[in-house]
Amino acid sequence: MLNKNVVIAHRGASAYAPEHTFASYDLSHFDMAADYIELDVHMTLDGEVIVMHDETIDRTGLSHGTIKEMTLDEIKQVRIGKWFNDKYPELAKDYYLEQTVPTLREVLKRYGQANYYIETKAPDIYPGMEDKLTGILDEFQLLTEVRMKNYQTVIQSFSLESLIKMSQLKPGITLLLLCKKGMLRGMTDEDLMKIQMFVYAVGPNYKDLDGELIERMHHLGFLVFPYTLNNEEDMERLINEGIDGAFTNNPDLLRKQFRIDNGEIFE
């Protein structure tokens, strides 16, 4: 069961390759042996679930367009590697220039029974996102009882409403609540216990964490996976204070800081 020293590759190995591309996922999954591939999902105008962080293609696509107003065919014309080569010339590679926006199905087909953290991005602007997502995951047999028991397919969101919908659609599904700074500190134990009935972990901003808050979350029954932990000094501090794992753009560095080979294979 993946519940200790967990390395979650944030948008893949996104410190080294263009985020949310096969180049980035391949690096984190095959080369760096991260425990999870982390994905952000959106829906196109024609109802396809695609993987991208932003609601627009402006930043990584270096052009203008809003995902919910674009068809999949239009999205597939976008190349999302040039921005990375331009921003990080020391890491630039020619093949990054051909990287396209993957659909969720394409990712799942490529990596099969890998472990996934999937974030419902801006679910309020994509009606039916949770139904569509559940259907695709069922299609690839990623919501089996064994996988849910072992925390192998996790749905995460800043939207508690979205997580509630996922829980209703698939009772027992593994859920993580992402938390902005100050959110957990502002909640009572009573409120948190209500959430803990269906949410197994919290994902706070790493700047918001200290040993006292980690201990409180553990006492209430949550695992703690902060985002986005990229600095080795911060990694060491929070590991010493008791985090269970973390989201990182640098899976290799986080594995090094945990000082163990914690890869697990499930049949």
JSON list of C-alpha atoms in Angstrom, two decimals, residues 39-260:
[
{"chain": "A", "resi": 39, "resn": "LEU", "atom": "CA", "xyz": [-2.49, 14.63, -13.94]},
{"chain": "A", "resi": 40, "resn": "ASP", "atom": "CA", "xyz": [-4.74, 17.69, -14.25]},
{"chain": "A", "resi": 41, "resn": "VAL", "atom": "CA", "xyz": [-7.84, 17.13, -16.34]},
{"chain": "A", "resi": 42, "resn": "HIS", "atom": "CA", "xyz": [-10.09, 19.46, -18.32]},
{"chain": "A", "resi": 43, "resn": "MET", "atom": "CA", "xyz": [-12.89, 18.93, -20.86]},
{"chain": "A", "resi": 44, "resn": "THR", "atom": "CA", "xyz": [-12.95, 20.15, -24.44]},
{"chain": "A", "resi": 45, "resn": "LEU", "atom": "CA", "xyz": [-15.94, 21.67, -26.23]},
{"chain": "A", "resi": 46, "resn": "ASP", "atom": "CA", "xyz": [-16.78, 18.24, -27.67]},
{"chain": "A", "resi": 47, "resn": "GLY", "atom": "CA", "xyz": [-16.56, 16.50, -24.30]},
{"chain": "A", "resi": 48, "resn": "GLU", "atom": "CA", "xyz": [-13.10, 14.93, -24.46]},
{"chain": "A", "resi": 49, "resn": "VAL", "atom": "CA", "xyz": [-11.07, 14.75, -21.26]},
{"chain": "A", "resi": 50, "resn": "ILE", "atom": "CA", "xyz": [-7.58, 16.14, -21.84]},
{"chain": "A", "resi": 51, "resn": "VAL", "atom": "CA", "xyz": [-4.57, 16.61, -19.58]},
{"chain": "A", "resi": 52, "resn": "MET", "atom": "CA", "xyz": [-3.32, 20.14, -19.04]},
{"chain": "A", "resi": 53, "resn": "HIS", "atom": "CA", "xyz": [-2.82, 22.41, -16.04]},
{"chain": "A", "resi": 54, "resn": "ASP", "atom": "CA", "xyz": [-4.26, 25.71, -17.23]},
{"chain": "A", "resi": 55, "resn": "GLU", "atom": "CA", "xyz": [-7.77, 26.47, -18.46]},
{"chain": "A", "resi": 56, "resn": "THR", "atom": "CA", "xyz": [-6.20, 28.06, -21.55]},
{"chain": "A", "resi": 57, "resn": "ILE", "atom": "CA", "xyz": [-3.44, 27.13, -23.99]},
{"chain": "A", "resi": 58, "resn": "ASP", "atom": "CA", "xyz": [-1.83, 30.56, -23.69]},
{"chain": "A", "resi": 59, "resn": "ARG", "atom": "CA", "xyz": [1.11, 29.71, -21.41]},
{"chain": "A", "resi": 60, "resn": "THR", "atom": "CA", "xyz": [2.31, 26.32, -22.60]},
{"chain": "A", "resi": 61, "resn": "GLY", "atom": "CA", "xyz": [0.82, 26.46, -26.09]},
{"chain": "A", "resi": 62, "resn": "LEU", "atom": "CA", "xyz": [2.14, 29.96, -26.83]},
{"chain": "A", "resi": 63, "resn": "SER", "atom": "CA", "xyz": [-1.17, 30.81, -28.53]},
{"chain": "A", "resi": 64, "resn": "HIS", "atom": "CA", "xyz": [-4.64, 31.89, -27.51]},
{"chain": "A", "resi": 65, "resn": "GLY", "atom": "CA", "xyz": [-7.57, 29.66, -26.66]},
{"chain": "A", "resi": 66, "resn": "THR", "atom": "CA", "xyz": [-9.76, 28.42, -23.82]},
{"chain": "A", "resi": 67, "resn": "ILE", "atom": "CA", "xyz": [-10.01, 24.65, -23.50]},
{"chain": "A", "resi": 68, "resn": "LYS", "atom": "CA", "xyz": [-13.74, 24.50, -22.90]},
{"chain": "A", "resi": 69, "resn": "GLU", "atom": "CA", "xyz": [-14.27, 26.49, -26.12]},
{"chain": "A", "resi": 70, "resn": "MET", "atom": "CA", "xyz": [-11.96, 24.31, -28.25]},
{"chain": "A", "resi": 71, "resn": "THR", "atom": "CA", "xyz": [-12.55, 20.92, -29.85]},
{"chain": "A", "resi": 72, "resn": "LEU", "atom": "CA", "xyz": [-10.11, 18.07, -29.40]},
{"chain": "A", "resi": 73, "resn": "ASP", "atom": "CA", "xyz": [-8.99, 18.46, -33.02]},
{"chain": "A", "resi": 74, "resn": "GLU", "atom": "CA", "xyz": [-8.13, 22.09, -32.31]},
{"chain": "A", "resi": 75, "resn": "ILE", "atom": "CA", "xyz": [-6.30, 21.16, -29.11]},
{"chain": "A", "resi": 76, "resn": "LYS", "atom": "CA", "xyz": [-4.27, 18.55, -30.97]},
{"chain": "A", "resi": 77, "resn": "GLN", "atom": "CA", "xyz": [-2.86, 21.22, -33.28]},
{"chain": "A", "resi": 78, "resn": "VAL", "atom": "CA", "xyz": [-1.14, 22.85, -30.30]},
{"chain": "A", "resi": 79, "resn": "ARG", "atom": "CA", "xyz": [2.51, 22.06, -29.57]},
{"chain": "A", "resi": 80, "resn": "ILE", "atom": "CA", "xyz": [3.44, 22.47, -25.91]},
{"chain": "A", "resi": 81, "resn": "GLY", "atom": "CA", "xyz": [7.21, 22.05, -25.82]},
{"chain": "A", "resi": 82, "resn": "LYS", "atom": "CA", "xyz": [8.56, 25.24, -27.35]},
{"chain": "A", "resi": 83, "resn": "TRP", "atom": "CA", "xyz": [7.71, 27.30, -24.29]},
{"chain": "A", "resi": 84, "resn": "PHE", "atom": "CA", "xyz": [9.83, 24.92, -22.17]},
{"chain": "A", "resi": 85, "resn": "ASN", "atom": "CA", "xyz": [12.79, 25.06, -24.55]},
{"chain": "A", "resi": 86, "resn": "ASP", "atom": "CA", "xyz": [12.58, 28.85, -24.61]},
{"chain": "A", "resi": 87, "resn": "LYS", "atom": "CA", "xyz": [12.33, 29.15, -20.81]},
{"chain": "A", "resi": 88, "resn": "TYR", "atom": "CA", "xyz": [14.94, 26.50, -19.99]},
{"chain": "A", "resi": 89, "resn": "PRO", "atom": "CA", "xyz": [17.47, 26.50, -22.85]},
{"chain": "A", "resi": 90, "resn": "GLU", "atom": "CA", "xyz": [19.89, 24.41, -20.80]},
{"chain": "A", "resi": 91, "resn": "LEU", "atom": "CA", "xyz": [17.29, 21.61, -20.73]},
{"chain": "A", "resi": 92, "resn": "ALA", "atom": "CA", "xyz": [15.96, 22.06, -24.28]},
{"chain": "A", "resi": 93, "resn": "LYS", "atom": "CA", "xyz": [15.56, 19.05, -26.56]},
{"chain": "A", "resi": 94, "resn": "ASP", "atom": "CA", "xyz": [14.43, 19.00, -30.18]},
{"chain": "A", "resi": 95, "resn": "TYR", "atom": "CA", "xyz": [11.79, 16.32, -29.60]},
{"chain": "A", "resi": 96, "resn": "TYR", "atom": "CA", "xyz": [10.04, 18.50, -27.03]},
{"chain": "A", "resi": 97, "resn": "LEU", "atom": "CA", "xyz": [8.93, 20.70, -29.93]},
{"chain": "A", "resi": 98, "resn": "GLU", "atom": "CA", "xyz": [6.59, 17.96, -31.17]},
{"chain": "A", "resi": 99, "resn": "GLN", "atom": "CA", "xyz": [4.88, 17.28, -27.84]},
{"chain": "A", "resi": 100, "resn": "THR", "atom": "CA", "xyz": [1.09, 17.61, -27.98]},
{"chain": "A", "resi": 101, "resn": "VAL", "atom": "CA", "xyz": [-1.67, 17.80, -25.38]},
{"chain": "A", "resi": 102, "resn": "PRO", "atom": "CA", "xyz": [-2.56, 14.22, -24.40]},
{"chain": "A", "resi": 103, "resn": "THR", "atom": "CA", "xyz": [-6.05, 12.97, -23.74]},
{"chain": "A", "resi": 104, "resn": "LEU", "atom": "CA", "xyz": [-6.65, 11.10, -20.51]},
{"chain": "A", "resi": 105, "resn": "ARG", "atom": "CA", "xyz": [-7.31, 7.93, -22.48]},
{"chain": "A", "resi": 106, "resn": "GLU", "atom": "CA", "xyz": [-3.97, 8.28, -24.29]},
{"chain": "A", "resi": 107, "resn": "VAL", "atom": "CA", "xyz": [-2.15, 8.60, -20.96]},
{"chain": "A", "resi": 108, "resn": "LEU", "atom": "CA", "xyz": [-3.91, 5.60, -19.45]},
{"chain": "A", "resi": 109, "resn": "LYS", "atom": "CA", "xyz": [-3.28, 3.52, -22.55]},
{"chain": "A", "resi": 110, "resn": "ARG", "atom": "CA", "xyz": [0.44, 4.35, -22.46]},
{"chain": "A", "resi": 111, "resn": "TYR", "atom": "CA", "xyz": [1.04, 3.72, -18.75]},
{"chain": "A", "resi": 112, "resn": "GLY", "atom": "CA", "xyz": [-1.63, 1.11, -18.07]},
{"chain": "A", "resi": 113, "resn": "GLN", "atom": "CA", "xyz": [-1.81, -0.02, -14.46]},
{"chain": "A", "resi": 114, "resn": "ALA", "atom": "CA", "xyz": [0.56, 2.65, -13.16]},
{"chain": "A", "resi": 115, "resn": "ASN", "atom": "CA", "xyz": [-0.45, 4.63, -10.08]},
{"chain": "A", "resi": 116, "resn": "TYR", "atom": "CA", "xyz": [-2.23, 7.93, -10.74]},
{"chain": "A", "resi": 117, "resn": "TYR", "atom": "CA", "xyz": [-3.14, 11.13, -8.94]},
{"chain": "A", "resi": 118, "resn": "ILE", "atom": "CA", "xyz": [-5.80, 12.87, -11.03]},
{"chain": "A", "resi": 119, "resn": "GLU", "atom": "CA", "xyz": [-6.99, 16.39, -10.26]},
{"chain": "A", "resi": 120, "resn": "THR", "atom": "CA", "xyz": [-10.37, 17.67, -11.36]},
{"chain": "A", "resi": 121, "resn": "LYS", "atom": "CA", "xyz": [-9.41, 21.17, -12.47]},
{"chain": "A", "resi": 122, "resn": "ALA", "atom": "CA", "xyz": [-12.08, 23.88, -12.24]},
{"chain": "A", "resi": 123, "resn": "PRO", "atom": "CA", "xyz": [-14.86, 21.26, -12.11]},
{"chain": "A", "resi": 124, "resn": "ASP", "atom": "CA", "xyz": [-17.50, 23.97, -11.79]},
{"chain": "A", "resi": 125, "resn": "ILE", "atom": "CA", "xyz": [-16.95, 25.00, -15.42]},
{"chain": "A", "resi": 126, "resn": "TYR", "atom": "CA", "xyz": [-17.11, 21.44, -16.77]},
{"chain": "A", "resi": 127, "resn": "PRO", "atom": "CA", "xyz": [-20.58, 19.98, -16.10]},
{"chain": "A", "resi": 128, "resn": "GLY", "atom": "CA", "xyz": [-20.44, 16.21, -15.96]},
{"chain": "A", "resi": 129, "resn": "MET", "atom": "CA", "xyz": [-16.67, 16.07, -15.43]},
{"chain": "A", "resi": 130, "resn": "GLU", "atom": "CA", "xyz": [-16.94, 13.61, -12.56]},
{"chain": "A", "resi": 131, "resn": "ASP", "atom": "CA", "xyz": [-19.22, 11.24, -14.49]},
{"chain": "A", "resi": 132, "resn": "LYS", "atom": "CA", "xyz": [-16.94, 11.33, -17.52]},
{"chain": "A", "resi": 133, "resn": "LEU", "atom": "CA", "xyz": [-13.83, 10.77, -15.41]},
{"chain": "A", "resi": 134, "resn": "THR", "atom": "CA", "xyz": [-15.34, 7.84, -13.52]},
{"chain": "A", "resi": 135, "resn": "GLY", "atom": "CA", "xyz": [-16.43, 6.25, -16.79]},
{"chain": "A", "resi": 136, "resn": "ILE", "atom": "CA", "xyz": [-12.95, 6.46, -18.31]},
{"chain": "A", "resi": 137, "resn": "LEU", "atom": "CA", "xyz": [-11.27, 5.08, -15.20]},
{"chain": "A", "resi": 138, "resn": "ASP", "atom": "CA", "xyz": [-13.72, 2.19, -15.10]},
{"chain": "A", "resi": 139, "resn": "GLU", "atom": "CA", "xyz": [-13.06, 1.59, -18.79]},
{"chain": "A", "resi": 140, "resn": "PHE", "atom": "CA", "xyz": [-9.36, 1.06, -18.00]},
{"chain": "A", "resi": 141, "resn": "GLN", "atom": "CA", "xyz": [-10.13, -0.97, -14.85]},
{"chain": "A", "resi": 142, "resn": "LEU", "atom": "CA", "xyz": [-8.46, 1.59, -12.61]},
{"chain": "A", "resi": 143, "resn": "LEU", "atom": "CA", "xyz": [-11.18, 1.71, -9.96]},
{"chain": "A", "resi": 144, "resn": "THR", "atom": "CA", "xyz": [-11.17, -1.92, -8.88]},
{"chain": "A", "resi": 145, "resn": "GLU", "atom": "CA", "xyz": [-11.52, -2.75, -5.19]},
{"chain": "A", "resi": 146, "resn": "VAL", "atom": "CA", "xyz": [-7.86, -3.80, -5.05]},
{"chain": "A", "resi": 147, "resn": "ARG", "atom": "CA", "xyz": [-6.62, -0.55, -6.58]},
{"chain": "A", "resi": 148, "resn": "MET", "atom": "CA", "xyz": [-8.80, 1.57, -4.30]},
{"chain": "A", "resi": 149, "resn": "LYS", "atom": "CA", "xyz": [-7.68, -0.41, -1.25]},
{"chain": "A", "resi": 150, "resn": "ASN", "atom": "CA", "xyz": [-4.03, 0.13, -2.19]},
{"chain": "A", "resi": 151, "resn": "TYR", "atom": "CA", "xyz": [-4.47, 3.84, -3.01]},
{"chain": "A", "resi": 152, "resn": "GLN", "atom": "CA", "xyz": [-3.36, 3.26, -6.60]},
{"chain": "A", "resi": 153, "resn": "THR", "atom": "CA", "xyz": [-5.87, 5.58, -8.28]},
{"chain": "A", "resi": 154, "resn": "VAL", "atom": "CA", "xyz": [-6.42, 8.80, -6.34]},
{"chain": "A", "resi": 155, "resn": "ILE", "atom": "CA", "xyz": [-8.72, 11.68, -7.27]},
{"chain": "A", "resi": 156, "resn": "GLN", "atom": "CA", "xyz": [-7.75, 15.06, -5.90]},
{"chain": "A", "resi": 157, "resn": "SER", "atom": "CA", "xyz": [-9.31, 18.49, -6.03]},
{"chain": "A", "resi": 158, "resn": "PHE", "atom": "CA", "xyz": [-9.45, 21.88, -4.35]},
{"chain": "A", "resi": 159, "resn": "SER", "atom": "CA", "xyz": [-13.22, 21.49, -4.77]},
{"chain": "A", "resi": 160, "resn": "LEU", "atom": "CA", "xyz": [-14.82, 19.58, -1.92]},
{"chain": "A", "resi": 161, "resn": "GLU", "atom": "CA", "xyz": [-18.02, 19.49, -3.96]},
{"chain": "A", "resi": 162, "resn": "SER", "atom": "CA", "xyz": [-16.21, 17.66, -6.76]},
{"chain": "A", "resi": 163, "resn": "LEU", "atom": "CA", "xyz": [-14.83, 15.10, -4.31]},
{"chain": "A", "resi": 164, "resn": "ILE", "atom": "CA", "xyz": [-18.30, 14.54, -2.86]},
{"chain": "A", "resi": 165, "resn": "LYS", "atom": "CA", "xyz": [-19.61, 13.87, -6.37]},
{"chain": "A", "resi": 166, "resn": "MET", "atom": "CA", "xyz": [-16.82, 11.37, -7.00]},
{"chain": "A", "resi": 167, "resn": "SER", "atom": "CA", "xyz": [-17.58, 9.64, -3.70]},
{"chain": "A", "resi": 168, "resn": "GLN", "atom": "CA", "xyz": [-21.25, 9.35, -4.62]},
{"chain": "A", "resi": 169, "resn": "LEU", "atom": "CA", "xyz": [-20.44, 8.00, -8.07]},
{"chain": "A", "resi": 170, "resn": "LYS", "atom": "CA", "xyz": [-17.91, 5.47, -6.79]},
{"chain": "A", "resi": 171, "resn": "PRO", "atom": "CA", "xyz": [-18.23, 4.70, -3.07]},
{"chain": "A", "resi": 172, "resn": "GLY", "atom": "CA", "xyz": [-14.85, 3.86, -1.61]},
{"chain": "A", "resi": 173, "resn": "ILE", "atom": "CA", "xyz": [-12.88, 5.80, -4.21]},
{"chain": "A", "resi": 174, "resn": "THR", "atom": "CA", "xyz": [-9.61, 7.18, -2.87]},
{"chain": "A", "resi": 175, "resn": "LEU", "atom": "CA", "xyz": [-9.80, 10.97, -2.48]},
{"chain": "A", "resi": 176, "resn": "LEU", "atom": "CA", "xyz": [-7.40, 13.74, -1.48]},
{"chain": "A", "resi": 177, "resn": "LEU", "atom": "CA", "xyz": [-8.46, 17.28, -0.61]},
{"chain": "A", "resi": 178, "resn": "LEU", "atom": "CA", "xyz": [-6.04, 19.93, -1.88]},
{"chain": "A", "resi": 179, "resn": "CYS", "atom": "CA", "xyz": [-5.85, 22.86, 0.53]},
{"chain": "A", "resi": 180, "resn": "LYS", "atom": "CA", "xyz": [-4.83, 26.46, 0.03]},
{"chain": "A", "resi": 181, "resn": "LYS", "atom": "CA", "xyz": [-2.76, 28.20, 2.69]},
{"chain": "A", "resi": 182, "resn": "GLY", "atom": "CA", "xyz": [-4.61, 28.62, 5.97]},
{"chain": "A", "resi": 183, "resn": "MET", "atom": "CA", "xyz": [-7.50, 26.32, 5.08]},
{"chain": "A", "resi": 184, "resn": "LEU", "atom": "CA", "xyz": [-6.67, 23.43, 7.42]},
{"chain": "A", "resi": 185, "resn": "ARG", "atom": "CA", "xyz": [-5.79, 25.74, 10.30]},
{"chain": "A", "resi": 186, "resn": "GLY", "atom": "CA", "xyz": [-9.15, 27.46, 9.91]},
{"chain": "A", "resi": 187, "resn": "MET", "atom": "CA", "xyz": [-11.17, 24.23, 10.14]},
{"chain": "A", "resi": 188, "resn": "THR", "atom": "CA", "xyz": [-12.35, 22.67, 13.38]},
{"chain": "A", "resi": 189, "resn": "ASP", "atom": "CA", "xyz": [-11.61, 19.08, 14.24]},
{"chain": "A", "resi": 190, "resn": "GLU", "atom": "CA", "xyz": [-15.34, 18.40, 13.92]},
{"chain": "A", "resi": 191, "resn": "ASP", "atom": "CA", "xyz": [-15.41, 19.73, 10.37]},
{"chain": "A", "resi": 192, "resn": "LEU", "atom": "CA", "xyz": [-12.33, 17.76, 9.44]},
{"chain": "A", "resi": 193, "resn": "MET", "atom": "CA", "xyz": [-13.73, 14.53, 10.86]},
{"chain": "A", "resi": 194, "resn": "LYS", "atom": "CA", "xyz": [-16.77, 14.89, 8.62]},
{"chain": "A", "resi": 195, "resn": "ILE", "atom": "CA", "xyz": [-14.46, 15.08, 5.61]},
{"chain": "A", "resi": 196, "resn": "GLN", "atom": "CA", "xyz": [-12.30, 12.22, 6.84]},
{"chain": "A", "resi": 197, "resn": "MET", "atom": "CA", "xyz": [-15.27, 9.91, 6.42]},
{"chain": "A", "resi": 198, "resn": "PHE", "atom": "CA", "xyz": [-14.55, 9.84, 2.67]},
{"chain": "A", "resi": 199, "resn": "VAL", "atom": "CA", "xyz": [-11.25, 11.72, 2.18]},
{"chain": "A", "resi": 200, "resn": "TYR", "atom": "CA", "xyz": [-8.13, 9.73, 3.09]},
{"chain": "A", "resi": 201, "resn": "ALA", "atom": "CA", "xyz": [-5.50, 12.48, 2.72]},
{"chain": "A", "resi": 202, "resn": "VAL", "atom": "CA", "xyz": [-4.92, 16.20, 2.58]},
{"chain": "A", "resi": 203, "resn": "GLY", "atom": "CA", "xyz": [-2.63, 18.09, 0.23]},
{"chain": "A", "resi": 204, "resn": "PRO", "atom": "CA", "xyz": [-1.69, 21.42, 1.80]},
{"chain": "A", "resi": 205, "resn": "ASN", "atom": "CA", "xyz": [0.67, 24.05, 0.43]},
{"chain": "A", "resi": 206, "resn": "TYR", "atom": "CA", "xyz": [4.08, 23.04, 1.76]},
{"chain": "A", "resi": 207, "resn": "LYS", "atom": "CA", "xyz": [4.64, 26.58, 3.09]},
{"chain": "A", "resi": 208, "resn": "ASP", "atom": "CA", "xyz": [1.65, 26.09, 5.39]},
{"chain": "A", "resi": 209, "resn": "LEU", "atom": "CA", "xyz": [3.01, 22.98, 7.07]},
{"chain": "A", "resi": 210, "resn": "ASP", "atom": "CA", "xyz": [4.85, 22.41, 10.30]},
{"chain": "A", "resi": 211, "resn": "GLY", "atom": "CA", "xyz": [5.20, 19.51, 12.68]},
{"chain": "A", "resi": 212, "resn": "GLU", "atom": "CA", "xyz": [2.24, 20.55, 14.80]},
{"chain": "A", "resi": 213, "resn": "LEU", "atom": "CA", "xyz": [-0.19, 20.67, 11.85]},
{"chain": "A", "resi": 214, "resn": "ILE", "atom": "CA", "xyz": [1.11, 17.37, 10.47]},
{"chain": "A", "resi": 215, "resn": "GLU", "atom": "CA", "xyz": [0.62, 15.73, 13.87]},
{"chain": "A", "resi": 216, "resn": "ARG", "atom": "CA", "xyz": [-2.92, 17.13, 14.07]},
{"chain": "A", "resi": 217, "resn": "MET", "atom": "CA", "xyz": [-3.82, 15.76, 10.65]},
{"chain": "A", "resi": 218, "resn": "HIS", "atom": "CA", "xyz": [-2.39, 12.35, 11.52]},
{"chain": "A", "resi": 219, "resn": "HIS", "atom": "CA", "xyz": [-4.33, 12.33, 14.79]},
{"chain": "A", "resi": 220, "resn": "LEU", "atom": "CA", "xyz": [-7.54, 12.96, 12.84]},
{"chain": "A", "resi": 221, "resn": "GLY", "atom": "CA", "xyz": [-6.76, 10.09, 10.48]},
{"chain": "A", "resi": 222, "resn": "PHE", "atom": "CA", "xyz": [-5.42, 11.87, 7.39]},
{"chain": "A", "resi": 223, "resn": "LEU", "atom": "CA", "xyz": [-2.26, 11.17, 5.46]},
{"chain": "A", "resi": 224, "resn": "VAL", "atom": "CA", "xyz": [-0.37, 14.36, 4.52]},
{"chain": "A", "resi": 225, "resn": "PHE", "atom": "CA", "xyz": [1.03, 15.02, 1.03]},
{"chain": "A", "resi": 226, "resn": "PRO", "atom": "CA", "xyz": [2.11, 18.65, 0.56]},
{"chain": "A", "resi": 227, "resn": "TYR", "atom": "CA", "xyz": [2.51, 20.41, -2.78]},
{"chain": "A", "resi": 228, "resn": "THR", "atom": "CA", "xyz": [4.80, 21.32, -4.49]},
{"chain": "A", "resi": 229, "resn": "LEU", "atom": "CA", "xyz": [8.01, 20.28, -2.76]},
{"chain": "A", "resi": 230, "resn": "ASN", "atom": "CA", "xyz": [11.02, 21.01, -4.98]},
{"chain": "A", "resi": 231, "resn": "ASN", "atom": "CA", "xyz": [13.75, 22.34, -2.71]},
{"chain": "A", "resi": 232, "resn": "GLU", "atom": "CA", "xyz": [15.95, 19.76, -0.97]},
{"chain": "A", "resi": 233, "resn": "GLU", "atom": "CA", "xyz": [16.09, 21.79, 2.23]},
{"chain": "A", "resi": 234, "resn": "ASP", "atom": "CA", "xyz": [12.29, 21.97, 2.41]},
{"chain": "A", "resi": 235, "resn": "MET", "atom": "CA", "xyz": [12.07, 18.26, 1.60]},
{"chain": "A", "resi": 236, "resn": "GLU", "atom": "CA", "xyz": [14.38, 17.35, 4.46]},
{"chain": "A", "resi": 237, "resn": "ARG", "atom": "CA", "xyz": [12.56, 19.62, 6.93]},
{"chain": "A", "resi": 238, "resn": "LEU", "atom": "CA", "xyz": [9.10, 18.24, 6.18]},
{"chain": "A", "resi": 239, "resn": "ILE", "atom": "CA", "xyz": [10.26, 14.63, 6.00]},
{"chain": "A", "resi": 240, "resn": "ASN", "atom": "CA", "xyz": [11.74, 15.06, 9.47]},
{"chain": "A", "resi": 241, "resn": "GLU", "atom": "CA", "xyz": [8.45, 16.58, 10.64]},
{"chain": "A", "resi": 242, "resn": "GLY", "atom": "CA", "xyz": [6.49, 13.56, 9.47]},
{"chain": "A", "resi": 243, "resn": "ILE", "atom": "CA", "xyz": [4.94, 13.99, 6.01]},
{"chain": "A", "resi": 244, "resn": "ASP", "atom": "CA", "xyz": [3.82, 10.78, 4.32]},
{"chain": "A", "resi": 245, "resn": "GLY", "atom": "CA", "xyz": [4.96, 11.86, 0.85]},
{"chain": "A", "resi": 246, "resn": "ALA", "atom": "CA", "xyz": [4.75, 14.87, -1.42]},
{"chain": "A", "resi": 247, "resn": "PHE", "atom": "CA", "xyz": [4.04, 16.28, -4.84]},
{"chain": "A", "resi": 248, "resn": "THR", "atom": "CA", "xyz": [7.24, 17.33, -6.57]},
{"chain": "A", "resi": 249, "resn": "ASN", "atom": "CA", "xyz": [8.56, 18.49, -9.94]},
{"chain": "A", "resi": 250, "resn": "ASN", "atom": "CA", "xyz": [11.80, 16.70, -9.02]},
{"chain": "A", "resi": 251, "resn": "PRO", "atom": "CA", "xyz": [10.97, 13.05, -8.29]},
{"chain": "A", "resi": 252, "resn": "ASP", "atom": "CA", "xyz": [14.62, 12.05, -8.31]},
{"chain": "A", "resi": 253, "resn": "LEU", "atom": "CA", "xyz": [15.49, 14.56, -5.58]},
{"chain": "A", "resi": 254, "resn": "LEU", "atom": "CA", "xyz": [12.58, 13.58, -3.36]},
{"chain": "A", "resi": 255, "resn": "ARG", "atom": "CA", "xyz": [13.43, 9.89, -3.64]},
{"chain": "A", "resi": 256, "resn": "LYS", "atom": "CA", "xyz": [16.98, 10.77, -2.65]},
{"chain": "A", "resi": 257, "resn": "GLN", "atom": "CA", "xyz": [15.75, 12.67, 0.39]},
{"chain": "A", "resi": 258, "resn": "PHE", "atom": "CA", "xyz": [13.59, 9.74, 1.53]},
{"chain": "A", "resi": 259, "resn": "ARG", "atom": "CA", "xyz": [16.79, 7.66, 1.34]},
{"chain": "A", "resi": 260, "resn": "ILE", "atom": "CA", "xyz": [14.97, 4.45, 0.48]}
]
